[in-house]
Amino acid sequence: MADFIRVELTDLLRHKMRDPRVTASDVTISDVKVSRDLAYADIYVACNSVSDETSEEELLSVMQNAAGFFRSELAQRHSMRTTPELRFHVDRTEAEANRIEELLARVRRP
């Protein structure tokens, strides 16, 4: 179910999302975790243009406001009895990895 949601949300971002603040080239669905009872899906999004907390909050706000649209589209695309409630989170993995790389580079310099 997690893979299905990730693939379908990526498709929806590319072809049906009309909010100019979110473009498919900027936003990536990096991970989806679905609860055992399929009640919730935690969606982790990474965005190339997000660099500070204010931008992250705006991205989450836009994605959460579109959650109803995404959920109804997902419901039409599968035949399961229920569609999980979508909860969005910012994936900071890449930013943290870059920060760690910078710290390691400083330590390695003579």
Coordinates of N, CA and C in Angstrom, one line a residue:
M1 N 0.8 -1.2 0.0 CA 0.0 0.0 0.0 C 0.9 1.3 0.0
A2 N 2.0 1.2 0.7 CA 2.9 2.4 0.8 C 3.4 2.7 -0.6
D3 N 3.9 1.7 -1.3 CA 4.4 2.0 -2.6 C 3.3 2.5 -3.6
F4 N 2.1 1.9 -3.5 CA 1.0 2.4 -4.3 C 0.8 3.9 -4.0
I5 N 0.7 4.3 -2.8 CA 0.5 5.7 -2.4 C 1.6 6.6 -2.9
R6 N 2.9 6.2 -2.8 CA 4.0 7.0 -3.2 C 3.9 7.2 -4.7
V7 N 3.7 6.1 -5.5 CA 3.6 6.2 -6.9 C 2.5 7.1 -7.4
E8 N 1.3 6.9 -6.8 CA 0.1 7.7 -7.2 C 0.2 9.1 -6.8
L9 N 0.8 9.4 -5.6 CA 0.9 10.8 -5.2 C 1.9 11.5 -6.1
T10 N 3.0 10.8 -6.5 CA 4.0 11.4 -7.4 C 3.3 11.8 -8.7
D11 N 2.4 10.9 -9.2 CA 1.7 11.1 -10.5 C 0.7 12.3 -10.3
L12 N 0.0 12.4 -9.2 CA -0.9 13.5 -8.9 C -0.1 14.8 -8.8
L13 N 1.0 14.8 -8.2 CA 1.8 16.0 -8.2 C 2.2 16.5 -9.5
R14 N 2.6 15.6 -10.4 CA 3.0 15.9 -11.7 C 1.9 16.4 -12.6
H15 N 0.7 15.7 -12.5 CA -0.3 16.0 -13.5 C -1.6 16.7 -13.1
K16 N -1.9 16.7 -11.8 CA -3.1 17.3 -11.3 C -3.0 18.4 -10.3
M17 N -1.8 18.5 -9.7 CA -1.7 19.5 -8.6 C -1.5 20.9 -9.3
R18 N -2.4 21.8 -8.9 CA -2.4 23.1 -9.6 C -1.9 24.3 -8.8
D19 N -1.4 24.0 -7.6 CA -0.9 25.0 -6.7 C 0.4 25.5 -7.2
P20 N 0.6 26.8 -7.5 CA 1.9 27.2 -8.0 C 3.1 27.1 -7.0
R21 N 2.7 27.0 -5.7 CA 3.8 26.9 -4.7 C 4.4 25.6 -4.7
V22 N 3.7 24.6 -5.3 CA 4.2 23.2 -5.3 C 4.4 22.7 -6.7
T23 N 5.6 22.5 -7.1 CA 5.8 21.9 -8.5 C 6.4 20.5 -8.4
A24 N 6.1 19.7 -9.3 CA 6.6 18.3 -9.3 C 8.1 18.3 -9.4
S25 N 8.7 19.3 -10.0 CA 10.1 19.3 -10.2 C 10.8 19.6 -8.8
D26 N 10.1 20.3 -7.9 CA 10.7 20.6 -6.7 C 10.4 19.6 -5.6
V27 N 9.2 19.1 -5.5 CA 8.7 18.2 -4.4 C 8.9 16.8 -4.8
T28 N 9.5 16.0 -3.9 CA 9.7 14.6 -4.1 C 9.0 13.8 -2.9
I29 N 8.3 12.8 -3.2 CA 7.8 11.9 -2.1 C 8.9 10.9 -1.8
S30 N 9.5 11.1 -0.7 CA 10.7 10.3 -0.4 C 10.4 9.0 0.3
D31 N 9.3 9.0 1.1 CA 8.9 7.8 1.8 C 7.4 7.9 2.2
V32 N 6.8 6.7 2.3 CA 5.4 6.6 2.8 C 5.4 5.5 3.8
K33 N 4.8 5.7 5.0 CA 4.7 4.7 6.0 C 3.2 4.6 6.3
V34 N 2.6 3.4 6.2 CA 1.2 3.2 6.4 C 1.0 2.4 7.7
S35 N 0.1 2.9 8.5 CA -0.2 2.2 9.8 C -0.8 0.8 9.5
R36 N -0.6 -0.1 10.4 CA -1.1 -1.5 10.2 C -2.5 -1.6 9.9
D37 N -3.4 -0.8 10.5 CA -4.8 -0.8 10.2 C -5.2 0.0 9.0
L38 N -4.2 0.6 8.3 CA -4.5 1.4 7.1 C -5.3 2.6 7.4
A39 N -5.3 3.1 8.6 CA -6.0 4.3 9.0 C -5.2 5.6 8.6
Y40 N -3.9 5.5 8.7 CA -3.1 6.7 8.4 C -1.9 6.3 7.5
A41 N -1.5 7.3 6.7 CA -0.3 7.2 5.9 C 0.5 8.4 6.2
D42 N 1.7 8.2 6.7 CA 2.6 9.3 6.9 C 3.5 9.5 5.6
I43 N 3.4 10.6 5.0 CA 4.1 10.9 3.8 C 5.2 11.9 4.0
Y44 N 6.4 11.5 3.6 CA 7.6 12.3 3.8 C 8.0 13.0 2.5
V45 N 8.0 14.3 2.5 CA 8.3 15.0 1.3 C 9.6 15.8 1.4
A46 N 10.4 15.8 0.3 CA 11.6 16.6 0.3 C 11.4 17.6 -0.8
C47 N 11.9 18.8 -0.6 CA 11.8 19.9 -1.5 C 13.1 20.6 -1.7
N48 N 13.5 20.7 -3.0 CA 14.8 21.3 -3.3 C 14.8 22.8 -2.9
S49 N 13.7 23.5 -3.0 CA 13.6 24.9 -2.8 C 13.4 25.3 -1.4
V50 N 13.2 24.3 -0.5 CA 12.9 24.7 0.9 C 14.3 24.7 1.6
S51 N 14.5 25.9 2.2 CA 15.8 26.1 2.9 C 15.7 26.5 4.4
D52 N 14.5 27.0 4.8 CA 14.3 27.4 6.2 C 13.0 26.9 6.7
E53 N 12.8 27.1 8.0 CA 11.7 26.5 8.7 C 10.4 27.2 8.2
T54 N 10.4 28.4 7.8 CA 9.2 29.1 7.3 C 8.7 28.4 6.0
S55 N 9.7 28.2 5.1 CA 9.4 27.5 3.9 C 8.9 26.1 4.1
E56 N 9.5 25.4 5.1 CA 9.0 24.0 5.4 C 7.6 24.1 5.9
E57 N 7.2 25.0 6.8 CA 5.9 25.1 7.3 C 4.9 25.4 6.2
E58 N 5.3 26.3 5.2 CA 4.4 26.6 4.1 C 4.2 25.4 3.2
L59 N 5.2 24.7 3.0 CA 5.1 23.4 2.1 C 4.2 22.5 2.8
L60 N 4.4 22.2 4.1 CA 3.5 21.3 4.8 C 2.0 21.8 4.8
S61 N 1.8 23.1 5.0 CA 0.5 23.7 5.0 C -0.2 23.4 3.6
V62 N 0.6 23.7 2.5 CA 0.0 23.5 1.2 C -0.3 22.0 1.0
M63 N 0.6 21.1 1.4 CA 0.3 19.7 1.2 C -0.8 19.2 2.0
Q64 N -0.9 19.7 3.3 CA -2.0 19.2 4.2 C -3.3 19.8 3.7
N65 N -3.3 21.0 3.1 CA -4.6 21.5 2.6 C -5.1 20.7 1.4
A66 N -4.1 20.1 0.7 CA -4.5 19.3 -0.5 C -4.7 17.9 -0.2
A67 N -4.6 17.5 1.1 CA -4.7 16.1 1.5 C -6.1 15.5 1.2
G68 N -7.1 16.3 1.3 CA -8.5 15.8 0.9 C -8.6 15.5 -0.6
F69 N -8.0 16.3 -1.4 CA -7.9 16.1 -2.8 C -7.2 14.8 -3.1
F70 N -6.0 14.7 -2.5 CA -5.1 13.5 -2.7 C -5.9 12.3 -2.3
R71 N -6.5 12.3 -1.2 CA -7.2 11.2 -0.6 C -8.3 10.7 -1.5
S72 N -9.1 11.7 -2.0 CA -10.2 11.3 -2.9 C -9.7 10.8 -4.2
E73 N -8.6 11.3 -4.7 CA -8.0 10.8 -6.0 C -7.5 9.3 -5.7
L74 N -6.9 9.1 -4.6 CA -6.4 7.8 -4.3 C -7.5 6.8 -4.2
A75 N -8.6 7.2 -3.6 CA -9.8 6.3 -3.4 C -10.3 5.9 -4.7
Q76 N -10.3 6.8 -5.7 CA -10.8 6.4 -7.1 C -9.8 5.5 -7.8
R77 N -8.6 5.5 -7.4 CA -7.6 4.7 -8.1 C -7.3 3.3 -7.5
H78 N -7.9 3.0 -6.4 CA -7.8 1.6 -5.9 C -9.1 1.1 -5.4
S79 N -9.2 -0.2 -5.2 CA -10.4 -0.8 -4.9 C -10.5 -1.3 -3.4
M80 N -9.7 -0.7 -2.5 CA -9.8 -1.1 -1.1 C -11.0 -0.4 -0.4
R81 N -11.3 -1.0 0.7 CA -12.5 -0.5 1.4 C -12.3 0.9 2.0
T82 N -11.1 1.1 2.5 CA -10.8 2.4 3.1 C -9.5 3.0 2.4
T83 N -9.5 4.3 2.5 CA -8.3 5.1 2.1 C -7.7 5.7 3.3
P84 N -6.4 5.6 3.6 CA -5.8 6.1 4.8 C -5.9 7.7 4.8
E85 N -5.9 8.2 6.0 CA -5.8 9.7 6.2 C -4.4 10.0 5.9
L86 N -4.1 11.1 5.2 CA -2.8 11.4 4.8 C -2.2 12.5 5.7
R87 N -1.0 12.2 6.2 CA -0.3 13.2 7.1 C 1.1 13.4 6.5
F88 N 1.4 14.7 6.3 CA 2.6 15.1 5.6 C 3.7 15.5 6.6
H89 N 4.9 15.2 6.3 CA 6.1 15.6 7.1 C 7.2 15.9 6.1
V90 N 8.0 16.9 6.5 CA 9.2 17.2 5.7 C 10.3 16.2 6.0
D91 N 10.9 15.7 4.9 CA 12.0 14.8 5.0 C 13.3 15.6 5.0
R92 N 14.0 15.7 6.1 CA 15.2 16.5 6.2 C 16.5 15.6 6.1
T93 N 16.4 14.4 5.6 CA 17.5 13.5 5.5 C 18.6 14.1 4.6
E94 N 18.3 14.6 3.5 CA 19.3 15.2 2.6 C 20.1 16.4 3.2
A95 N 19.3 17.2 3.8 CA 19.9 18.4 4.4 C 20.8 18.0 5.6
E96 N 20.4 17.0 6.4 CA 21.2 16.5 7.5 C 22.5 15.9 7.0
A97 N 22.3 15.1 5.9 CA 23.5 14.4 5.3 C 24.5 15.4 4.8
N98 N 24.0 16.5 4.2 CA 24.9 17.6 3.7 C 25.6 18.2 4.9
R99 N 24.9 18.5 5.9 CA 25.5 19.1 7.1 C 26.6 18.2 7.7
I100 N 26.3 16.9 7.8 CA 27.3 16.0 8.4 C 28.5 16.0 7.4
E101 N 28.3 15.9 6.1 CA 29.4 15.9 5.2 C 30.3 17.2 5.4
E102 N 29.7 18.3 5.6 CA 30.4 19.6 5.8 C 31.2 19.5 7.1
L103 N 30.6 19.0 8.1 CA 31.4 18.8 9.4 C 32.6 17.9 9.2
L104 N 32.4 16.8 8.6 CA 33.4 15.8 8.3 C 34.6 16.4 7.5
A105 N 34.2 17.2 6.5 CA 35.2 17.9 5.6 C 36.0 18.9 6.5
R106 N 35.4 19.6 7.4 CA 36.1 20.5 8.3 C 37.1 19.7 9.1
V107 N 36.7 18.6 9.6 CA 37.6 17.8 10.5 C 38.8 17.3 9.7
R108 N 38.6 16.9 8.5 CA 39.6 16.3 7.6 C 40.7 17.3 7.2
R109 N 40.3 18.6 7.1 CA 41.2 19.6 6.6 C 42.4 19.8 7.6
P110 N 43.6 19.9 7.1 CA 44.8 20.1 8.0 C 44.8 21.5 8.5

